[in-house]
PDB file of C-alpha atoms in Angstrom:
ATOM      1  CA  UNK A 536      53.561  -9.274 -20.785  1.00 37.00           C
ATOM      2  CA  UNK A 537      56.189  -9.489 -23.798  1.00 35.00           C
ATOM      3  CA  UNK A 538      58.342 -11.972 -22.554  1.00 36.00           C
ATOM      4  CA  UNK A 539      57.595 -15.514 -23.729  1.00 34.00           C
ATOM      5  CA  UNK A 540      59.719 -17.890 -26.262  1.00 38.00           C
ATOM      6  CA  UNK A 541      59.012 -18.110 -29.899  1.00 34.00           C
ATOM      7  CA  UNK A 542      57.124 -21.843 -29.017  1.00 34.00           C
ATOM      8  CA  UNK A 543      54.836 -20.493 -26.231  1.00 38.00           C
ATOM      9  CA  UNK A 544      54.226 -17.066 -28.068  1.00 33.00           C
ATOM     10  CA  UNK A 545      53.218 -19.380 -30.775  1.00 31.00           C
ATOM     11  CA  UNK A 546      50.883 -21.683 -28.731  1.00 34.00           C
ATOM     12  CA  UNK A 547      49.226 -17.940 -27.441  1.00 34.00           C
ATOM     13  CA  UNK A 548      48.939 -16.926 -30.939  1.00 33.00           C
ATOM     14  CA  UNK A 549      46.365 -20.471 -31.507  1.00 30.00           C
ATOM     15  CA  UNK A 550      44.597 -19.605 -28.346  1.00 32.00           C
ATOM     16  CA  UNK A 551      44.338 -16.223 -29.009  1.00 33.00           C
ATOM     17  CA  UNK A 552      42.636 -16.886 -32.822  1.00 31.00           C
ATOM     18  CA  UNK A 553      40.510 -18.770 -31.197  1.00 32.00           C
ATOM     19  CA  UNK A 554      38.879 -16.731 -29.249  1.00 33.00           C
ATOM     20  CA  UNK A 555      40.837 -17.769 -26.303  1.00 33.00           C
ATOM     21  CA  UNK A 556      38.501 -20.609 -25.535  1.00 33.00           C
ATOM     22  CA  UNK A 557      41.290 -23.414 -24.316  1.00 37.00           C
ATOM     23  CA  UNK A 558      43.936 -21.447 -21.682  1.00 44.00           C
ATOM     24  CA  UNK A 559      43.297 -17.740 -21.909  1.00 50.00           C
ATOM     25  CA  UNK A 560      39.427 -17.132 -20.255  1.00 52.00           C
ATOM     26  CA  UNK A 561      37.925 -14.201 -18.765  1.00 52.00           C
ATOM     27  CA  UNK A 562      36.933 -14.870 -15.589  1.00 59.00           C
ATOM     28  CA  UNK A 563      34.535 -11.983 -13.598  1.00 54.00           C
ATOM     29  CA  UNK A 564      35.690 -11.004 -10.358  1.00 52.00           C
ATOM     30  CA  UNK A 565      31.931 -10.903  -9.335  1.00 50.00           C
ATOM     31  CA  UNK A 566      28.738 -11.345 -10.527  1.00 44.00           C
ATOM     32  CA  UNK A 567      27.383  -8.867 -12.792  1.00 42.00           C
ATOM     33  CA  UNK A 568      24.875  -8.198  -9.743  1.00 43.00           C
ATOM     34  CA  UNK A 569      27.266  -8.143  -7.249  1.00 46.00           C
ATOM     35  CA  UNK A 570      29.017  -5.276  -9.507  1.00 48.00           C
ATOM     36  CA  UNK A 571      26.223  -3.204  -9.243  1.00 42.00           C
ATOM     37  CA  UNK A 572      25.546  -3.072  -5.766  1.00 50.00           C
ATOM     38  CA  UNK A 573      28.783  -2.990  -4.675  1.00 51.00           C
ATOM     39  CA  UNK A 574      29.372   0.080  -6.650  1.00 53.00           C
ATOM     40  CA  UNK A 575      26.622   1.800  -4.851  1.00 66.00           C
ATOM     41  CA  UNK A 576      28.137   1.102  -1.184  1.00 76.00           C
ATOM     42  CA  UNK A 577      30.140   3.764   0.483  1.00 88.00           C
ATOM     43  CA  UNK A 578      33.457   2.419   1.925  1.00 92.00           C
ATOM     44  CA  UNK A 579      35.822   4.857   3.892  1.00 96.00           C
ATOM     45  CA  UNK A 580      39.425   3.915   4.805  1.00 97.00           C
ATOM     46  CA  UNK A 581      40.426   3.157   8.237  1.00 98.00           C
ATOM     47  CA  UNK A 582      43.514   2.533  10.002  1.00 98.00           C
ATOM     48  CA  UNK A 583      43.409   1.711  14.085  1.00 98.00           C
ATOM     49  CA  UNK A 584      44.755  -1.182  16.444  1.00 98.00           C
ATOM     50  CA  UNK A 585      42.613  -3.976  17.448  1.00 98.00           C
ATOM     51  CA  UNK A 586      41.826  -3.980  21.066  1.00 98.00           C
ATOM     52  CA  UNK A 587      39.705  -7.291  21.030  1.00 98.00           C
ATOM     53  CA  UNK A 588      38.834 -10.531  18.695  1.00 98.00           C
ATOM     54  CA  UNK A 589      35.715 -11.721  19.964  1.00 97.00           C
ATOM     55  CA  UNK A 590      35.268 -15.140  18.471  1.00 96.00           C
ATOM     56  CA  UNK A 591      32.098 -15.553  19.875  1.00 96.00           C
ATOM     57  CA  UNK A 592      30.266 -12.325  18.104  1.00 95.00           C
ATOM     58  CA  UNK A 593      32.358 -12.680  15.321  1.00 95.00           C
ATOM     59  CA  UNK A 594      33.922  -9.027  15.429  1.00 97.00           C
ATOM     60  CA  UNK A 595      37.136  -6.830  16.252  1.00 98.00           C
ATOM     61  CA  UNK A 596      37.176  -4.181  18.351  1.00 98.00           C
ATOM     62  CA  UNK A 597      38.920  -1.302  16.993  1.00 98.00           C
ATOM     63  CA  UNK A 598      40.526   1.905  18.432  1.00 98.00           C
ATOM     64  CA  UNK A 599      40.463   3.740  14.992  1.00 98.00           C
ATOM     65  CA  UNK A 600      42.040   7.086  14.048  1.00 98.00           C
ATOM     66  CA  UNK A 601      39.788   9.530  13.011  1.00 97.00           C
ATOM     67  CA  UNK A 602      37.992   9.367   9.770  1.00 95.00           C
ATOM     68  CA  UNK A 603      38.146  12.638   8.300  1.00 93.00           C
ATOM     69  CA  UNK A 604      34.942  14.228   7.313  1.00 90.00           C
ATOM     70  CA  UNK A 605      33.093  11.328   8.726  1.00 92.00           C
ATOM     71  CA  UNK A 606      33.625  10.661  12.376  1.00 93.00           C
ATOM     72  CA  UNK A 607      36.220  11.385  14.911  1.00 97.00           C
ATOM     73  CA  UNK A 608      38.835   8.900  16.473  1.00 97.00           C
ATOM     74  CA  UNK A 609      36.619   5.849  18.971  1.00 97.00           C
ATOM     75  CA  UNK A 610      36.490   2.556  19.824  1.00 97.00           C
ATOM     76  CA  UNK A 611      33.952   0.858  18.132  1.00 96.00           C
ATOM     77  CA  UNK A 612      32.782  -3.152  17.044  1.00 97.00           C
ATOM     78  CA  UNK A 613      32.974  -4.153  13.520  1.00 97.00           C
ATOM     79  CA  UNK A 614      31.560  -7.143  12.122  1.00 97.00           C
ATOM     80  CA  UNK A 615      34.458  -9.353   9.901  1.00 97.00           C
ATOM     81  CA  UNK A 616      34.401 -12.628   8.237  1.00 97.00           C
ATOM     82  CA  UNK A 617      35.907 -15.868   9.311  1.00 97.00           C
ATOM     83  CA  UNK A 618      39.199 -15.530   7.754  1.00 97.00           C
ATOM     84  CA  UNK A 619      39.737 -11.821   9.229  1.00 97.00           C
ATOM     85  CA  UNK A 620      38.539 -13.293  12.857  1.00 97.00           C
ATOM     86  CA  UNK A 621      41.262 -16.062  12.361  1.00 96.00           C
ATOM     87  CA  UNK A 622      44.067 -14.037  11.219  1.00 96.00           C
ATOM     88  CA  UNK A 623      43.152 -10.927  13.654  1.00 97.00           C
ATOM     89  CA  UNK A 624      45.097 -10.427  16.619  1.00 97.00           C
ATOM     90  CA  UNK A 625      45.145  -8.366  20.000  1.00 98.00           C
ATOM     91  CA  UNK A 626      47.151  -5.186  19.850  1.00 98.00           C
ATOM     92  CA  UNK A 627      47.473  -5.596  15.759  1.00 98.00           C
ATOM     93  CA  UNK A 628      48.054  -2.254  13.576  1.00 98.00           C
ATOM     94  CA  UNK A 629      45.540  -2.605  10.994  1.00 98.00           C
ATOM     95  CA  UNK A 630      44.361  -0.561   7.689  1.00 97.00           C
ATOM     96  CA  UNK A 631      41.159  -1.539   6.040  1.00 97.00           C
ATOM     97  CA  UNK A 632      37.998  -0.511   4.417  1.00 97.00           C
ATOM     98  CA  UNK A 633      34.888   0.232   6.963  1.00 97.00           C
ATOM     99  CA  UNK A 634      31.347  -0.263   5.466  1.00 95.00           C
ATOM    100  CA  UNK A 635      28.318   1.579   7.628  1.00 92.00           C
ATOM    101  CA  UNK A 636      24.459   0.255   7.424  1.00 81.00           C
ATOM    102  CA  UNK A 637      21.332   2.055   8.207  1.00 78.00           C
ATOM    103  CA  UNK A 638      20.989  -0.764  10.963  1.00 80.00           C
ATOM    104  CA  UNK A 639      23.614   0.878  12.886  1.00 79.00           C
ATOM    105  CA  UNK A 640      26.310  -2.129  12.135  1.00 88.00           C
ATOM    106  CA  UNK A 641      29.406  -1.723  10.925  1.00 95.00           C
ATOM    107  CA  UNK A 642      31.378  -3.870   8.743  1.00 96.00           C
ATOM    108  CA  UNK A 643      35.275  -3.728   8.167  1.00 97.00           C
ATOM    109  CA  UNK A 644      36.693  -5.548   4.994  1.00 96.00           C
ATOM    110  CA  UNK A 645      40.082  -5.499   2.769  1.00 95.00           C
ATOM    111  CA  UNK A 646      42.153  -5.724   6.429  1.00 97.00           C
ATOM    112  CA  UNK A 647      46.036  -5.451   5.886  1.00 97.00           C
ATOM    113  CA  UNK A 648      48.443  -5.850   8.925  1.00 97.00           C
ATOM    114  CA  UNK A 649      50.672  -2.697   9.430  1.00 97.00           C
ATOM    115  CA  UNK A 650      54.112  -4.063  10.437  1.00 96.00           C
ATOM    116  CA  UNK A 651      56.961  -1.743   9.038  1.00 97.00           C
ATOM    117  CA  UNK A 652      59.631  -5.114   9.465  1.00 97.00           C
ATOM    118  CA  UNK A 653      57.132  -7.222   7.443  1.00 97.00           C
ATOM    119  CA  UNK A 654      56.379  -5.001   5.111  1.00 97.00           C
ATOM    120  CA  UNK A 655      59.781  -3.669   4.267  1.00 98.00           C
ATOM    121  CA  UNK A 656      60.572  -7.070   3.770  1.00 98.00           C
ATOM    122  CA  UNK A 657      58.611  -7.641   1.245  1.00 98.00           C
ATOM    123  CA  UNK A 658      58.944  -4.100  -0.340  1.00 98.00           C
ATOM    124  CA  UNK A 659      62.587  -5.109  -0.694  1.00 98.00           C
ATOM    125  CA  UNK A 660      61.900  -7.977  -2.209  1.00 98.00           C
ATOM    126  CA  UNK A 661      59.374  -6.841  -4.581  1.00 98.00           C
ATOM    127  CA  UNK A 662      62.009  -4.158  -5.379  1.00 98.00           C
ATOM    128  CA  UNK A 663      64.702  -6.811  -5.910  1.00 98.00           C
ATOM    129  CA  UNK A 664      62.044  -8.448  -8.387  1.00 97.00           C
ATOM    130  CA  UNK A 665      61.123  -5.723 -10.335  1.00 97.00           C
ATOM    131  CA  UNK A 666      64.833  -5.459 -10.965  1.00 97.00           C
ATOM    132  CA  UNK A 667      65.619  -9.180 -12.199  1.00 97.00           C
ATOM    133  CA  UNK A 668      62.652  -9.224 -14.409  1.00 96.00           C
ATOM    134  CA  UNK A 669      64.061  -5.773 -16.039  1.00 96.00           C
ATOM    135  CA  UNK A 670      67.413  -6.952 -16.478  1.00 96.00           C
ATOM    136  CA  UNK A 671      66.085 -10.507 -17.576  1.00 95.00           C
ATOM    137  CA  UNK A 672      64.172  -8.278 -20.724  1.00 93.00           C
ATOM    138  CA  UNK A 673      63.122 -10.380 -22.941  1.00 88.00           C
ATOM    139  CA  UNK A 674      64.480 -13.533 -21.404  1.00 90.00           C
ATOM    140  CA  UNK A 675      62.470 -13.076 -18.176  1.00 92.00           C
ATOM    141  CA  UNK A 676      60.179 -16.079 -19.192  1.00 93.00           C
ATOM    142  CA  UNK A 677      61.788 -18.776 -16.715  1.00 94.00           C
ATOM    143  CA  UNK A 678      62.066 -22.371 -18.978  1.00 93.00           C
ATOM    144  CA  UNK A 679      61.967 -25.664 -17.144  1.00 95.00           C
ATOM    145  CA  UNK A 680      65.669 -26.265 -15.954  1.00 95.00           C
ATOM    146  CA  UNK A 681      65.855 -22.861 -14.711  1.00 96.00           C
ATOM    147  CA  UNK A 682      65.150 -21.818 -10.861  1.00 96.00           C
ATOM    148  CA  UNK A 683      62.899 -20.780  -9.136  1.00 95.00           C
ATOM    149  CA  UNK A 684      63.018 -16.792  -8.622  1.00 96.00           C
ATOM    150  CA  UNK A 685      63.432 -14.935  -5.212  1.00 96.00           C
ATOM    151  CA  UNK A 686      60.133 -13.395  -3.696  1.00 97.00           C
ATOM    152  CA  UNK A 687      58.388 -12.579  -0.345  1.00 98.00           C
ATOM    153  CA  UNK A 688      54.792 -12.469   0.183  1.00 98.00           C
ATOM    154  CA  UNK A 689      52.158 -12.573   2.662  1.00 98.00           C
ATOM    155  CA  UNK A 690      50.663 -15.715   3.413  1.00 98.00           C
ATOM    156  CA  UNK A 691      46.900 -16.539   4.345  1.00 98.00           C
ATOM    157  CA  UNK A 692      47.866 -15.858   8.102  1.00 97.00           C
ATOM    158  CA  UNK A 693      49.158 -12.544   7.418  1.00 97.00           C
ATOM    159  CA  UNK A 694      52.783 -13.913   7.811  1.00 97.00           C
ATOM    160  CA  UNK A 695      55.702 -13.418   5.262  1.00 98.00           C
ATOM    161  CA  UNK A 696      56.637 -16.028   2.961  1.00 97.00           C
ATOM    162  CA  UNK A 697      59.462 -16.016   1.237  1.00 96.00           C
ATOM    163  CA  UNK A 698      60.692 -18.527  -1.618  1.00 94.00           C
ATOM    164  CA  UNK A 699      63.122 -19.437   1.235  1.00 93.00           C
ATOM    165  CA  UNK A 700      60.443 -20.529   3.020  1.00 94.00           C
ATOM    166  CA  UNK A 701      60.555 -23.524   0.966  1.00 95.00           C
ATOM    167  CA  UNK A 702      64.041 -24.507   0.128  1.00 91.00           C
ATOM    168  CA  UNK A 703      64.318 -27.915   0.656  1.00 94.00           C
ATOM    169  CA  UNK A 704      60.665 -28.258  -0.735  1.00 96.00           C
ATOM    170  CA  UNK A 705      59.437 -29.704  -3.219  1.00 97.00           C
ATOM    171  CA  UNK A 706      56.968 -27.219  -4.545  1.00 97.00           C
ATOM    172  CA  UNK A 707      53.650 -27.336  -7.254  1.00 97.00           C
ATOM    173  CA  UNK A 708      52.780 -23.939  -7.617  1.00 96.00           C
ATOM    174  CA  UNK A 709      49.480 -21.729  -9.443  1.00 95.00           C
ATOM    175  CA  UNK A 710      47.911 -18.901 -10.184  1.00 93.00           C
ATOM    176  CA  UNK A 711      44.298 -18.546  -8.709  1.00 93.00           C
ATOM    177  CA  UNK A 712      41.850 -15.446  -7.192  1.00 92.00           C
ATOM    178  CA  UNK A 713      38.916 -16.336  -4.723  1.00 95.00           C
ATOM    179  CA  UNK A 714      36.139 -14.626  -6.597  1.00 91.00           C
ATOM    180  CA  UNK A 715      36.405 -16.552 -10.012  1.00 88.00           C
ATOM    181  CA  UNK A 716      32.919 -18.538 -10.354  1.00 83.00           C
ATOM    182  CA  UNK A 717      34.351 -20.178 -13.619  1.00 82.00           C
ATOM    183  CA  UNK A 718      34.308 -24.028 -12.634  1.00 85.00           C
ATOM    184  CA  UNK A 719      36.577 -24.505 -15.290  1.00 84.00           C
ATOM    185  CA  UNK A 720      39.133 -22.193 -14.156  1.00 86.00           C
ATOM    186  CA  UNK A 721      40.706 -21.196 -10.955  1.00 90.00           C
ATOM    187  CA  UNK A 722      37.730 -23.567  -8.836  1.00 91.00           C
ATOM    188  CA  UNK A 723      38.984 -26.317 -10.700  1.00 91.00           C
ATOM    189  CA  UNK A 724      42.581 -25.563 -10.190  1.00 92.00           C
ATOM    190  CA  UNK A 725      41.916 -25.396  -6.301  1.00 95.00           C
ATOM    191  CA  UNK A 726      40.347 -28.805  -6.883  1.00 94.00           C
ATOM    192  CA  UNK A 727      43.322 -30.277  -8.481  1.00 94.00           C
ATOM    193  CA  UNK A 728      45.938 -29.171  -5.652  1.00 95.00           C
ATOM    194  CA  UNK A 729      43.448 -30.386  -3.319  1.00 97.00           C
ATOM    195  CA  UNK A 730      43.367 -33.989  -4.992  1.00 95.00           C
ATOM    196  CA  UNK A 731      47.398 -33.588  -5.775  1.00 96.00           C
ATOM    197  CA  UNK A 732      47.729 -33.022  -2.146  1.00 97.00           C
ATOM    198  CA  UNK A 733      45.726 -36.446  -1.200  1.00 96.00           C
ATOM    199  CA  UNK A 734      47.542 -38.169  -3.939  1.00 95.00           C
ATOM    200  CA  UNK A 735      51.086 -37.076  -2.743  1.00 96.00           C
ATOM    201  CA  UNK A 736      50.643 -38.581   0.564  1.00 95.00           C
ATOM    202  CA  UNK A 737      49.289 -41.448  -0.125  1.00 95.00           C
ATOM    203  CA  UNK A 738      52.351 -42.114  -2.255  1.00 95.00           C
ATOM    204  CA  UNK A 739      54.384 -41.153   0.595  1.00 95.00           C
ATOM    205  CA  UNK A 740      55.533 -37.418  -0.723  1.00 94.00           C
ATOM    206  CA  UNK A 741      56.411 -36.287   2.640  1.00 90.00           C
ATOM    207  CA  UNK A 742      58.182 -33.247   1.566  1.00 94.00           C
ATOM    208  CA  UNK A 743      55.499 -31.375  -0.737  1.00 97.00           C
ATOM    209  CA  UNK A 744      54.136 -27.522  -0.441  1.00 98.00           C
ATOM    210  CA  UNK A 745      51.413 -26.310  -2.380  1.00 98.00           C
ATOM    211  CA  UNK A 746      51.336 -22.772  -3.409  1.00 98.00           C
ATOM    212  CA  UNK A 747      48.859 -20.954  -4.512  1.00 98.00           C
ATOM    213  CA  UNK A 748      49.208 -16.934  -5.630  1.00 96.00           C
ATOM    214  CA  UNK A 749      46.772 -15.103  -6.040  1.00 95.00           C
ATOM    215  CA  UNK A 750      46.197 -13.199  -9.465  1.00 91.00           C
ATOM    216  CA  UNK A 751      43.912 -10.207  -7.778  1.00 91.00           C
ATOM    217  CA  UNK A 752      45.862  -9.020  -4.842  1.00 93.00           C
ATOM    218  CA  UNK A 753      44.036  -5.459  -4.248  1.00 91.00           C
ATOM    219  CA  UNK A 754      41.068  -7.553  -3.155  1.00 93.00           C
ATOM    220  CA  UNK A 755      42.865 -11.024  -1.914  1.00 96.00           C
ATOM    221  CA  UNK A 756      43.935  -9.568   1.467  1.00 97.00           C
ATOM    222  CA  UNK A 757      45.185 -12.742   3.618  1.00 98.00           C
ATOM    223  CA  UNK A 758      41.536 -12.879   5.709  1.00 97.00           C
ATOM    224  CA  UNK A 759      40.204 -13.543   2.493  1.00 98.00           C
ATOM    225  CA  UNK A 760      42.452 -16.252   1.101  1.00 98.00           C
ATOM    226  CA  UNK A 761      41.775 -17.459   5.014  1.00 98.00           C
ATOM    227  CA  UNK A 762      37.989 -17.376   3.886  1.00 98.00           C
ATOM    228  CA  UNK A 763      38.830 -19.840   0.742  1.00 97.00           C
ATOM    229  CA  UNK A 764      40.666 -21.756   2.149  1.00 98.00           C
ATOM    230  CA  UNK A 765      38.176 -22.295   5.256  1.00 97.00           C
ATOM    231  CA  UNK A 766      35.208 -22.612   3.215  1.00 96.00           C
ATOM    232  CA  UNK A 767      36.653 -25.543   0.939  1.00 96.00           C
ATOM    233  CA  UNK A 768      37.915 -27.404   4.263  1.00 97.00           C
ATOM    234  CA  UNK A 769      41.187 -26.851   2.557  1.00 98.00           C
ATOM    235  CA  UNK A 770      44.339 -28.411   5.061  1.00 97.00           C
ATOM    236  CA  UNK A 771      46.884 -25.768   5.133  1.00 97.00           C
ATOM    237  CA  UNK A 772      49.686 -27.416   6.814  1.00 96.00           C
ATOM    238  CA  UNK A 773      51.647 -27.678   3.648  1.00 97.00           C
ATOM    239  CA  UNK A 774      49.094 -25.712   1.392  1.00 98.00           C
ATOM    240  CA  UNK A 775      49.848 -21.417   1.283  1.00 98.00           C
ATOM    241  CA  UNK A 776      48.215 -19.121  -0.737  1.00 98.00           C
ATOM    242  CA  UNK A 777      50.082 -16.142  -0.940  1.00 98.00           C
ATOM    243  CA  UNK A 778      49.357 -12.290  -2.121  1.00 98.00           C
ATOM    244  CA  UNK A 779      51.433  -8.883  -1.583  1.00 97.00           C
ATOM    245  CA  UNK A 780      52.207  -5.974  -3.730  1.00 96.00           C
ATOM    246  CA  UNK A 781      50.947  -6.217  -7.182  1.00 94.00           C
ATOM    247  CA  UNK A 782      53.851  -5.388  -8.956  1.00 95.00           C
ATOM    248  CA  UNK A 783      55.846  -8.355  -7.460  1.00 96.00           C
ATOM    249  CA  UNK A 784      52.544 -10.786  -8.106  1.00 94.00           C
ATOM    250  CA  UNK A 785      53.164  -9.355 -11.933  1.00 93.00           C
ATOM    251  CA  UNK A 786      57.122 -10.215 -12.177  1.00 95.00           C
ATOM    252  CA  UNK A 787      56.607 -13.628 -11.541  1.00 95.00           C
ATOM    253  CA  UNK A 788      53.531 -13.854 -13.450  1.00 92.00           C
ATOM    254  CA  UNK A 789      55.763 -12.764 -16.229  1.00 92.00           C
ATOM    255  CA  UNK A 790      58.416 -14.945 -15.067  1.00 94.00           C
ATOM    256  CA  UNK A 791      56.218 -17.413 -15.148  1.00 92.00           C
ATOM    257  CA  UNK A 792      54.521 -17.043 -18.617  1.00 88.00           C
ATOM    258  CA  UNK A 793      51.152 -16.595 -17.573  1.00 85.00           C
ATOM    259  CA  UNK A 794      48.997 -13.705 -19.011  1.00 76.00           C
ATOM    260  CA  UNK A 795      46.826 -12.261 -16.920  1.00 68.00           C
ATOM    261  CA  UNK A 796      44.873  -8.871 -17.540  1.00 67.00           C
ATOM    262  CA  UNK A 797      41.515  -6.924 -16.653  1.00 59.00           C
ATOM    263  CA  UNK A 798      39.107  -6.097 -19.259  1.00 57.00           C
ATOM    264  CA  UNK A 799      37.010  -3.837 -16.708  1.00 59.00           C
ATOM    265  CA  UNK A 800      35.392  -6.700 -14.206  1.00 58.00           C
ATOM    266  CA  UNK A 801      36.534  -9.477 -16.327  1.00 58.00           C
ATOM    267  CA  UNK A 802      40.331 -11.063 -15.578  1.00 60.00           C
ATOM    268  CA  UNK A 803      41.433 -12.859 -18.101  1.00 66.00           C
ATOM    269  CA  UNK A 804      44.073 -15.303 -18.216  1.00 71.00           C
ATOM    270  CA  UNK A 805      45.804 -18.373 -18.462  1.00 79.00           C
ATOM    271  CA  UNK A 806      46.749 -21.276 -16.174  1.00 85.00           C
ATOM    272  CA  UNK A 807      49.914 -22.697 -15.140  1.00 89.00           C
ATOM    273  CA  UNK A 808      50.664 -25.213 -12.956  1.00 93.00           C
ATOM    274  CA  UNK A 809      54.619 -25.454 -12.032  1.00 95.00           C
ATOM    275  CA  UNK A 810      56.692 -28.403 -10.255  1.00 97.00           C
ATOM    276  CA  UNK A 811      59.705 -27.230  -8.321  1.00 96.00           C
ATOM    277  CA  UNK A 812      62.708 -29.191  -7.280  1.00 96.00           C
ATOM    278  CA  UNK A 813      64.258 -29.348  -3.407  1.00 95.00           C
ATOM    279  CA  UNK A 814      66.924 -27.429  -5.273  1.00 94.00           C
ATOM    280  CA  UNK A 815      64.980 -24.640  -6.575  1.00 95.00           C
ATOM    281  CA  UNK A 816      64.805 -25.434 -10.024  1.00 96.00           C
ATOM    282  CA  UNK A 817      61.611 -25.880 -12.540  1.00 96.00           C
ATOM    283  CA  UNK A 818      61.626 -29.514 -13.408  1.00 96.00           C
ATOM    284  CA  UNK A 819      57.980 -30.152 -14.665  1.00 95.00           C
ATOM    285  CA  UNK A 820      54.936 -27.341 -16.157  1.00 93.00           C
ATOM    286  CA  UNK A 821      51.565 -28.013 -16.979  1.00 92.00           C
ATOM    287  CA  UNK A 822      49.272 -25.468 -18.734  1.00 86.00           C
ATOM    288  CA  UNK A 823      45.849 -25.345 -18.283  1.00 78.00           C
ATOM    289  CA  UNK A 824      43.149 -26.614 -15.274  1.00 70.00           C
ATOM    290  CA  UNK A 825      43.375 -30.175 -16.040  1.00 75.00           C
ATOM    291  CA  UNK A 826      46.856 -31.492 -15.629  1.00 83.00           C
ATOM    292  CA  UNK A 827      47.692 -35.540 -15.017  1.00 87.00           C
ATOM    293  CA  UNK A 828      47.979 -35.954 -10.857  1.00 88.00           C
ATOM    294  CA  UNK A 829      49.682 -38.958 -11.221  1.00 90.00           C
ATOM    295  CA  UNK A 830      52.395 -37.547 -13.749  1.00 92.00           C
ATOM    296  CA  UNK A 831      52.967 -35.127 -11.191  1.00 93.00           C
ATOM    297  CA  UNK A 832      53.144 -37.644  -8.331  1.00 93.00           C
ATOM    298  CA  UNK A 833      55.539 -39.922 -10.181  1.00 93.00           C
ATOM    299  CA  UNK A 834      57.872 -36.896 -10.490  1.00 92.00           C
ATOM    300  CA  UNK A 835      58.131 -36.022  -7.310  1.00 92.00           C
ATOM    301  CA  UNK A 836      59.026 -39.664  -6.359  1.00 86.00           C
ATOM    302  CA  UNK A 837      61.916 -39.671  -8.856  1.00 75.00           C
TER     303      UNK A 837
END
């Protein structure tokens, strides 16, 4: 990502002499373990409608197309986490990722809606994206003062969000994936919204949303951002974390000025933390995990 001013370019340069040890960190997407084995499991892509959520067995049932070379079009149960259960619904066009055991169980992961007005929706607006960062060149890098670019993702209910979603908003905004384990980074960026999101309304912020976007969309599907956010207790009502097509979630990381790359399983980057005006337009950035709440409070109250 090229396109940065002469000041931040600058402030990489430091980091990057450094060894990258203040902003830019490598974070694994998994354990070194958890690389190993799941390299050695068999996955095979499915597509199929759900017939049934059971909540109570904590499955879908599936009429799948056939899986060439591996079994033929059936109904059949497949055990799914949390998140998947909550975003899953009756009659729902699905594609995903089904993982067999020798016990006879079967597991379905990575689960993406199918909805052709959803997705051309976003496709559009990814499109539209790709388009402003390329005629933006080298002055894609948005400054505070300038607005907040157009874009349309999924949510972690599976629904679209667009950035007019939030007009009228004020909006802090990140970068994060679910499987960092570095405290220091993305965990304790979660952390901070969390705390920011306490701290707004006790100051009587009534008009706040929280966005967080993920930086490793082929594995955040929106079950799994349901899974972080349900497994941090995280309130949602004005909290969305958001993921989609990757080249959209890299224009506005490079509209944003955050580097993020993978070094085989380690994703390294930087962390930005962006305050958004009811009128669209950047009015406050912090860099790094550990940003001042109450700076970020008192702006919003101004």
């Amino acid at each position: 990502m090229k396109s940065y001013t002469p000041t931040r370019l600058l402030a990489f340069g430091v980091l990057l002499s450094a060894g990258w040890i203040l902003l830019l960190t490598g974070c694994r997407r998994v354990a070194p373990e958890a690389d190993v084995s799941a390299s050695q499991i068999k996955t095979y892509p499915l597509t199929g409608e759900i017939i049934k959520v059971d909540t109570e067995r904590r499955t879908l049932l599936v009429d799948h197309d056939e899986i060439p070379g591996y079994m033929p079009r059936m109904v059949m149960e497949f055990q799914v986490s949390p998140g998947e259960l909550a975003v899953a619904k009756e009659g729902q066009r699905i594609r995903g990722e089904m993982i067999p055991s020798d016990s006879g169980d079967y597991r379905l992961e990575k689960i993406w809606a199918v909805d052709a007005t959803a997705d051309a929706t976003v496709a559009a607006a990814a499109n539209a994206l790709r388009q402003d960062t390329t005629i933006r060149g080298k002055r894609a890098y948005r400054e505070v003062g300038e607005n907040l670019p157009d874009f349309a993702l999924y949510d972690q209910t599976g629904a679209v969000a667009s950035a007019a979603r939030f007009r009228g908003k004020q909006i802090v905004l990140n970068f994060i994936f679910t499987r960092c384990p570095v405290a220091t980074m993305c965990p304790a960026a979660t952390e901070g919204m969390i705390a920011l999101q306490a701290e707004a309304r006790k100051a009587g912020v009534a008009n706040l949303e929280l966005v967080s976007i993920t930086l490793d969309p082929e594995y955040d599907t929106p079950g799994v951002l349901k899974d972080y956010a349900l497994a941090r207790g995280i309130d949602t009502s004005n909290f969305s974390f958001l993921t989609g097509p990757e080249s959209a979630i890299k224009d506005l990381l490079t509209q944003f000025g955050v580097i993020a790359q993978f070094d085989g399983s380690i994703l390294q980057h930087t962390l930005t933390t962006l305050l958004i005006n009811e009128n669209g337009r950047i009015v406050h950035r912090a860099d790094g995990s550990r940003w001042d709440l109450r700076e970020f409070v008192d702006k919003m109250k101004r």
